[in-house]
C-alpha atoms as a PDB file:
ATOM      1  CA  MET A   1      43.830  98.641  84.611  1.00  0.00           C
ATOM      2  CA  ILE A   2      42.007  99.053  81.289  1.00  0.00           C
ATOM      3  CA  MET A   3      43.335 101.818  79.074  1.00  0.00           C
ATOM      4  CA  ASN A   4      41.607 103.565  76.242  1.00  0.00           C
ATOM      5  CA  HIS A   5      44.006 103.683  73.295  1.00  0.00           C
ATOM      6  CA  GLN A   6      42.948 106.246  70.721  1.00  0.00           C
ATOM      7  CA  TYR A   7      44.858 106.506  67.476  1.00  0.00           C
ATOM      8  CA  GLN A   8      44.551 110.304  67.665  1.00  0.00           C
ATOM      9  CA  ASP A   9      46.690 110.243  70.837  1.00  0.00           C
ATOM     10  CA  LEU A  10      49.334 108.168  69.079  1.00  0.00           C
ATOM     11  CA  ILE A  11      49.362 110.591  66.136  1.00  0.00           C
ATOM     12  CA  THR A  12      49.879 113.502  68.512  1.00  0.00           C
ATOM     13  CA  ILE A  13      52.610 111.749  70.517  1.00  0.00           C
ATOM     14  CA  PHE A  14      54.470 110.617  67.394  1.00  0.00           C
ATOM     15  CA  ASN A  15      54.233 113.971  65.634  1.00  0.00           C
ATOM     16  CA  GLN A  16      55.341 115.915  68.718  1.00  0.00           C
ATOM     17  CA  THR A  17      58.290 113.550  69.109  1.00  0.00           C
ATOM     18  CA  PHE A  18      59.484 113.335  65.500  1.00  0.00           C
ATOM     19  CA  SER A  19      57.979 115.892  63.110  1.00  0.00           C
ATOM     20  CA  SER A  20      60.619 118.595  63.557  1.00  0.00           C
ATOM     21  CA  GLN A  21      63.761 116.473  63.981  1.00  0.00           C
ATOM     22  CA  TYR A  22      62.913 113.802  61.380  1.00  0.00           C
ATOM     23  CA  ASN A  23      60.432 115.725  59.169  1.00  0.00           C
ATOM     24  CA  THR A  24      58.080 112.761  59.554  1.00  0.00           C
ATOM     25  CA  ARG A  25      54.429 112.627  60.520  1.00  0.00           C
ATOM     26  CA  LEU A  26      52.038 109.829  61.381  1.00  0.00           C
ATOM     27  CA  GLU A  27      48.734 110.008  59.489  1.00  0.00           C
ATOM     28  CA  LEU A  28      45.493 108.079  59.344  1.00  0.00           C
ATOM     29  CA  GLY A  29      44.991 106.228  56.059  1.00  0.00           C
ATOM     30  CA  GLY A  30      42.548 103.913  54.347  1.00  0.00           C
ATOM     31  CA  ASP A  31      42.651 100.172  53.762  1.00  0.00           C
ATOM     32  CA  GLU A  32      46.394  99.732  53.241  1.00  0.00           C
ATOM     33  CA  PRO A  33      49.284 101.215  55.191  1.00  0.00           C
ATOM     34  CA  VAL A  34      52.109 102.896  53.298  1.00  0.00           C
ATOM     35  CA  TYR A  35      55.175 105.031  53.939  1.00  0.00           C
ATOM     36  CA  MET A  36      55.548 108.002  51.612  1.00  0.00           C
ATOM     37  CA  PRO A  37      58.736 110.065  51.554  1.00  0.00           C
ATOM     38  CA  ALA A  38      58.582 113.813  51.114  1.00  0.00           C
ATOM     39  CA  ASP A  39      58.190 115.024  47.542  1.00  0.00           C
ATOM     40  CA  GLU A  40      57.437 118.194  45.582  1.00  0.00           C
ATOM     41  CA  LYS A  41      53.796 118.250  46.740  1.00  0.00           C
ATOM     42  CA  ILE A  42      54.172 117.218  50.381  1.00  0.00           C
ATOM     43  CA  ARG A  43      57.383 118.375  52.023  1.00  0.00           C
ATOM     44  CA  TYR A  44      57.381 115.901  54.917  1.00  0.00           C
ATOM     45  CA  HIS A  45      57.595 112.121  55.166  1.00  0.00           C
ATOM     46  CA  ARG A  46      54.376 110.293  56.045  1.00  0.00           C
ATOM     47  CA  ILE A  47      53.738 107.059  57.879  1.00  0.00           C
ATOM     48  CA  ILE A  48      50.181 106.265  56.837  1.00  0.00           C
ATOM     49  CA  PHE A  49      48.497 103.549  58.874  1.00  0.00           C
ATOM     50  CA  ALA A  50      45.381 101.538  58.077  1.00  0.00           C
ATOM     51  CA  ARG A  51      41.789 102.248  59.079  1.00  0.00           C
ATOM     52  CA  GLY A  52      42.433 103.950  62.390  1.00  0.00           C
ATOM     53  CA  PHE A  53      43.838 100.823  64.012  1.00  0.00           C
ATOM     54  CA  TYR A  54      46.208 101.614  66.867  1.00  0.00           C
ATOM     55  CA  ALA A  55      48.076  98.334  66.248  1.00  0.00           C
ATOM     56  CA  SER A  56      48.527  99.200  62.563  1.00  0.00           C
ATOM     57  CA  ALA A  57      50.047 102.539  63.515  1.00  0.00           C
ATOM     58  CA  LEU A  58      52.479 100.889  65.943  1.00  0.00           C
ATOM     59  CA  HIS A  59      53.448  98.322  63.309  1.00  0.00           C
ATOM     60  CA  GLU A  60      54.129 100.948  60.644  1.00  0.00           C
ATOM     61  CA  ILE A  61      56.069 103.073  63.130  1.00  0.00           C
ATOM     62  CA  ALA A  62      58.176 100.007  63.956  1.00  0.00           C
ATOM     63  CA  HIS A  63      59.082  99.621  60.268  1.00  0.00           C
ATOM     64  CA  TRP A  64      60.056 103.299  60.200  1.00  0.00           C
ATOM     65  CA  CYS A  65      62.279 102.734  63.239  1.00  0.00           C
ATOM     66  CA  VAL A  66      64.047  99.866  61.429  1.00  0.00           C
ATOM     67  CA  ALA A  67      64.581 101.821  58.206  1.00  0.00           C
ATOM     68  CA  GLY A  68      67.870 103.650  57.850  1.00  0.00           C
ATOM     69  CA  ARG A  69      68.287 107.134  56.416  1.00  0.00           C
ATOM     70  CA  GLU A  70      68.468 105.981  52.766  1.00  0.00           C
ATOM     71  CA  ARG A  71      65.459 103.653  53.064  1.00  0.00           C
ATOM     72  CA  ARG A  72      63.413 106.486  54.564  1.00  0.00           C
ATOM     73  CA  LEU A  73      63.754 108.256  51.199  1.00  0.00           C
ATOM     74  CA  LEU A  74      61.966 105.404  49.368  1.00  0.00           C
ATOM     75  CA  GLU A  75      58.249 104.623  49.159  1.00  0.00           C
ATOM     76  CA  ASP A  76      57.511 101.837  51.658  1.00  0.00           C
ATOM     77  CA  PHE A  77      61.241 101.977  52.467  1.00  0.00           C
ATOM     78  CA  GLY A  78      61.924 100.067  49.239  1.00  0.00           C
ATOM     79  CA  TYR A  79      60.959  96.789  50.923  1.00  0.00           C
ATOM     80  CA  TRP A  80      59.356  93.908  49.077  1.00  0.00           C
ATOM     81  CA  TYR A  81      55.958  92.774  50.171  1.00  0.00           C
ATOM     82  CA  GLU A  82      54.403  89.507  49.152  1.00  0.00           C
ATOM     83  CA  PRO A  83      50.640  89.669  49.769  1.00  0.00           C
ATOM     84  CA  ASP A  84      48.570  87.253  51.820  1.00  0.00           C
ATOM     85  CA  GLY A  85      48.527  83.756  50.349  1.00  0.00           C
ATOM     86  CA  ARG A  86      52.272  83.137  50.611  1.00  0.00           C
ATOM     87  CA  SER A  87      53.870  79.719  50.206  1.00  0.00           C
ATOM     88  CA  GLU A  88      55.740  78.188  53.156  1.00  0.00           C
ATOM     89  CA  GLU A  89      59.101  79.245  51.698  1.00  0.00           C
ATOM     90  CA  VAL A  90      58.000  82.826  51.088  1.00  0.00           C
ATOM     91  CA  GLN A  91      56.349  82.946  54.541  1.00  0.00           C
ATOM     92  CA  ARG A  92      59.655  81.941  56.184  1.00  0.00           C
ATOM     93  CA  ALA A  93      61.429  84.757  54.322  1.00  0.00           C
ATOM     94  CA  PHE A  94      58.671  87.174  55.383  1.00  0.00           C
ATOM     95  CA  GLU A  95      58.988  86.164  59.041  1.00  0.00           C
ATOM     96  CA  LYS A  96      62.771  86.505  58.931  1.00  0.00           C
ATOM     97  CA  VAL A  97      62.560  90.170  57.908  1.00  0.00           C
ATOM     98  CA  GLU A  98      59.617  90.839  60.261  1.00  0.00           C
ATOM     99  CA  VAL A  99      61.384  89.770  63.479  1.00  0.00           C
ATOM    100  CA  ARG A 100      63.067  93.138  64.113  1.00  0.00           C
ATOM    101  CA  PRO A 101      60.057  95.359  63.277  1.00  0.00           C
ATOM    102  CA  GLN A 102      57.740  93.205  65.349  1.00  0.00           C
ATOM    103  CA  ALA A 103      60.211  93.304  68.245  1.00  0.00           C
ATOM    104  CA  TYR A 104      60.131  97.100  68.067  1.00  0.00           C
ATOM    105  CA  GLU A 105      56.343  96.979  67.837  1.00  0.00           C
ATOM    106  CA  TRP A 106      56.187  94.831  70.983  1.00  0.00           C
ATOM    107  CA  ILE A 107      58.466  97.264  72.840  1.00  0.00           C
ATOM    108  CA  LEU A 108      56.334 100.221  71.746  1.00  0.00           C
ATOM    109  CA  SER A 109      53.111  98.370  72.579  1.00  0.00           C
ATOM    110  CA  GLN A 110      54.400  97.585  76.060  1.00  0.00           C
ATOM    111  CA  SER A 111      55.454 101.233  76.430  1.00  0.00           C
ATOM    112  CA  ALA A 112      51.842 102.240  75.759  1.00  0.00           C
ATOM    113  CA  GLY A 113      50.237  99.524  77.887  1.00  0.00           C
ATOM    114  CA  PHE A 114      48.767  98.109  74.666  1.00  0.00           C
ATOM    115  CA  SER A 115      48.319  94.405  74.015  1.00  0.00           C
ATOM    116  CA  PHE A 116      50.702  92.942  71.422  1.00  0.00           C
ATOM    117  CA  THR A 117      50.402  89.854  69.278  1.00  0.00           C
ATOM    118  CA  VAL A 118      52.664  88.855  66.423  1.00  0.00           C
ATOM    119  CA  SER A 119      51.325  89.112  62.913  1.00  0.00           C
ATOM    120  CA  CYS A 120      52.103  86.239  60.559  1.00  0.00           C
ATOM    121  CA  ASP A 121      49.973  88.093  58.007  1.00  0.00           C
ATOM    122  CA  ASN A 122      49.182  85.018  55.903  1.00  0.00           C
ATOM    123  CA  LEU A 123      45.519  84.202  56.449  1.00  0.00           C
ATOM    124  CA  ASN A 124      45.035  82.680  52.994  1.00  0.00           C
ATOM    125  CA  GLY A 125      48.336  80.852  52.615  1.00  0.00           C
ATOM    126  CA  ASP A 126      48.628  77.217  51.609  1.00  0.00           C
ATOM    127  CA  PHE A 127      49.771  76.245  55.124  1.00  0.00           C
ATOM    128  CA  GLU A 128      49.322  77.372  58.733  1.00  0.00           C
ATOM    129  CA  PRO A 129      52.227  79.559  59.959  1.00  0.00           C
ATOM    130  CA  ASP A 130      53.807  78.508  63.260  1.00  0.00           C
ATOM    131  CA  ARG A 131      52.816  81.510  65.393  1.00  0.00           C
ATOM    132  CA  LEU A 132      54.520  80.218  68.542  1.00  0.00           C
ATOM    133  CA  THR A 133      57.885  79.728  66.846  1.00  0.00           C
ATOM    134  CA  PHE A 134      57.625  83.197  65.301  1.00  0.00           C
ATOM    135  CA  MET A 135      56.585  84.716  68.641  1.00  0.00           C
ATOM    136  CA  ASN A 136      59.594  83.088  70.307  1.00  0.00           C
ATOM    137  CA  ALA A 137      61.897  84.551  67.639  1.00  0.00           C
ATOM    138  CA  VAL A 138      60.390  88.007  68.218  1.00  0.00           C
ATOM    139  CA  GLN A 139      60.789  87.601  71.983  1.00  0.00           C
ATOM    140  CA  ARG A 140      64.481  86.659  71.598  1.00  0.00           C
ATOM    141  CA  GLU A 141      64.952  89.788  69.484  1.00  0.00           C
ATOM    142  CA  VAL A 142      63.215  91.950  72.114  1.00  0.00           C
ATOM    143  CA  LEU A 143      65.424  90.559  74.881  1.00  0.00           C
ATOM    144  CA  ASP A 144      68.532  91.189  72.778  1.00  0.00           C
ATOM    145  CA  ILE A 145      67.426  94.767  72.066  1.00  0.00           C
ATOM    146  CA  LEU A 146      66.700  95.401  75.746  1.00  0.00           C
ATOM    147  CA  SER A 147      70.105  94.048  76.790  1.00  0.00           C
ATOM    148  CA  ASN A 148      71.938  96.186  74.208  1.00  0.00           C
ATOM    149  CA  GLY A 149      69.855  99.350  74.648  1.00  0.00           C
ATOM    150  CA  LEU A 150      66.975 100.679  72.583  1.00  0.00           C
ATOM    151  CA  PRO A 151      67.837 102.372  69.289  1.00  0.00           C
ATOM    152  CA  ARG A 152      67.368 106.147  69.378  1.00  0.00           C
ATOM    153  CA  ARG A 153      63.957 106.457  67.675  1.00  0.00           C
ATOM    154  CA  VAL A 154      62.518 103.452  69.533  1.00  0.00           C
ATOM    155  CA  PHE A 155      63.808 104.912  72.793  1.00  0.00           C
ATOM    156  CA  MET A 156      62.371 108.365  72.059  1.00  0.00           C
ATOM    157  CA  LEU A 157      58.902 107.044  71.279  1.00  0.00           C
ATOM    158  CA  SER A 158      58.983 104.480  74.079  1.00  0.00           C
ATOM    159  CA  GLU A 159      59.706 107.249  76.586  1.00  0.00           C
ATOM    160  CA  ALA A 160      56.988 109.521  75.149  1.00  0.00           C
ATOM    161  CA  LEU A 161      54.431 106.691  75.249  1.00  0.00           C
ATOM    162  CA  ARG A 162      55.380 105.653  78.775  1.00  0.00           C
ATOM    163  CA  MET A 163      55.027 109.237  79.988  1.00  0.00           C
ATOM    164  CA  PHE A 164      51.651 109.694  78.291  1.00  0.00           C
ATOM    165  CA  TYR A 165      50.200 106.384  79.510  1.00  0.00           C
ATOM    166  CA  GLN A 166      52.036 106.465  82.863  1.00  0.00           C
ATOM    167  CA  ILE A 167      53.759 103.128  82.258  1.00  0.00           C
ATOM    168  CA  PRO A 168      56.683 102.128  84.506  1.00  0.00           C
ATOM    169  CA  PRO A 169      60.131 101.496  82.975  1.00  0.00           C
ATOM    170  CA  LEU A 170      60.376  98.469  80.714  1.00  0.00           C
ATOM    171  CA  SER A 171      61.786  95.225  82.084  1.00  0.00           C
ATOM    172  CA  VAL A 172      62.569  91.809  80.664  1.00  0.00           C
ATOM    173  CA  GLU A 173      59.772  90.308  82.770  1.00  0.00           C
ATOM    174  CA  GLN A 174      57.166  92.222  80.744  1.00  0.00           C
ATOM    175  CA  PHE A 175      57.979  90.285  77.560  1.00  0.00           C
ATOM    176  CA  LYS A 176      56.660  86.774  78.112  1.00  0.00           C
ATOM    177  CA  VAL A 177      55.348  84.502  75.378  1.00  0.00           C
ATOM    178  CA  LYS A 178      51.787  83.561  76.235  1.00  0.00           C
END
């Protein structure tokens, strides 16, 4: 079955699920995604995703789901970001911190019936990242999360997405490395 995934639907689902309890809204942005905590001008936190891409929104939401209460008070959660063109050493460090968010992204993607692929995010690096090894690491993280139970915010959004897209309950079998 082919589904039509519109970012406007994801904005609505996210905002209905989280805006009152977490004072956080999902918003369409420009070229670069960013998380902006509430301030004097805008009294709610904003997850701003890039260019209307559904996958970008899911990825940024996944980072929000990883971030604890204190990190959600910092721009971009206070995380470091090394731009495209990373060395092998820096790429390994990047992948290490991306395993959990990309596992959440895969769970949320599956909950929406949306295709997921890992993002090594290093198109102009001085070496070719090992996508399969990274994908396997993300899969192991997903399986661990499923066996221990979804964290609250991941669970809440997963359920809302599954209801909206009429997706059956998640199972281990749905998370195969291709």
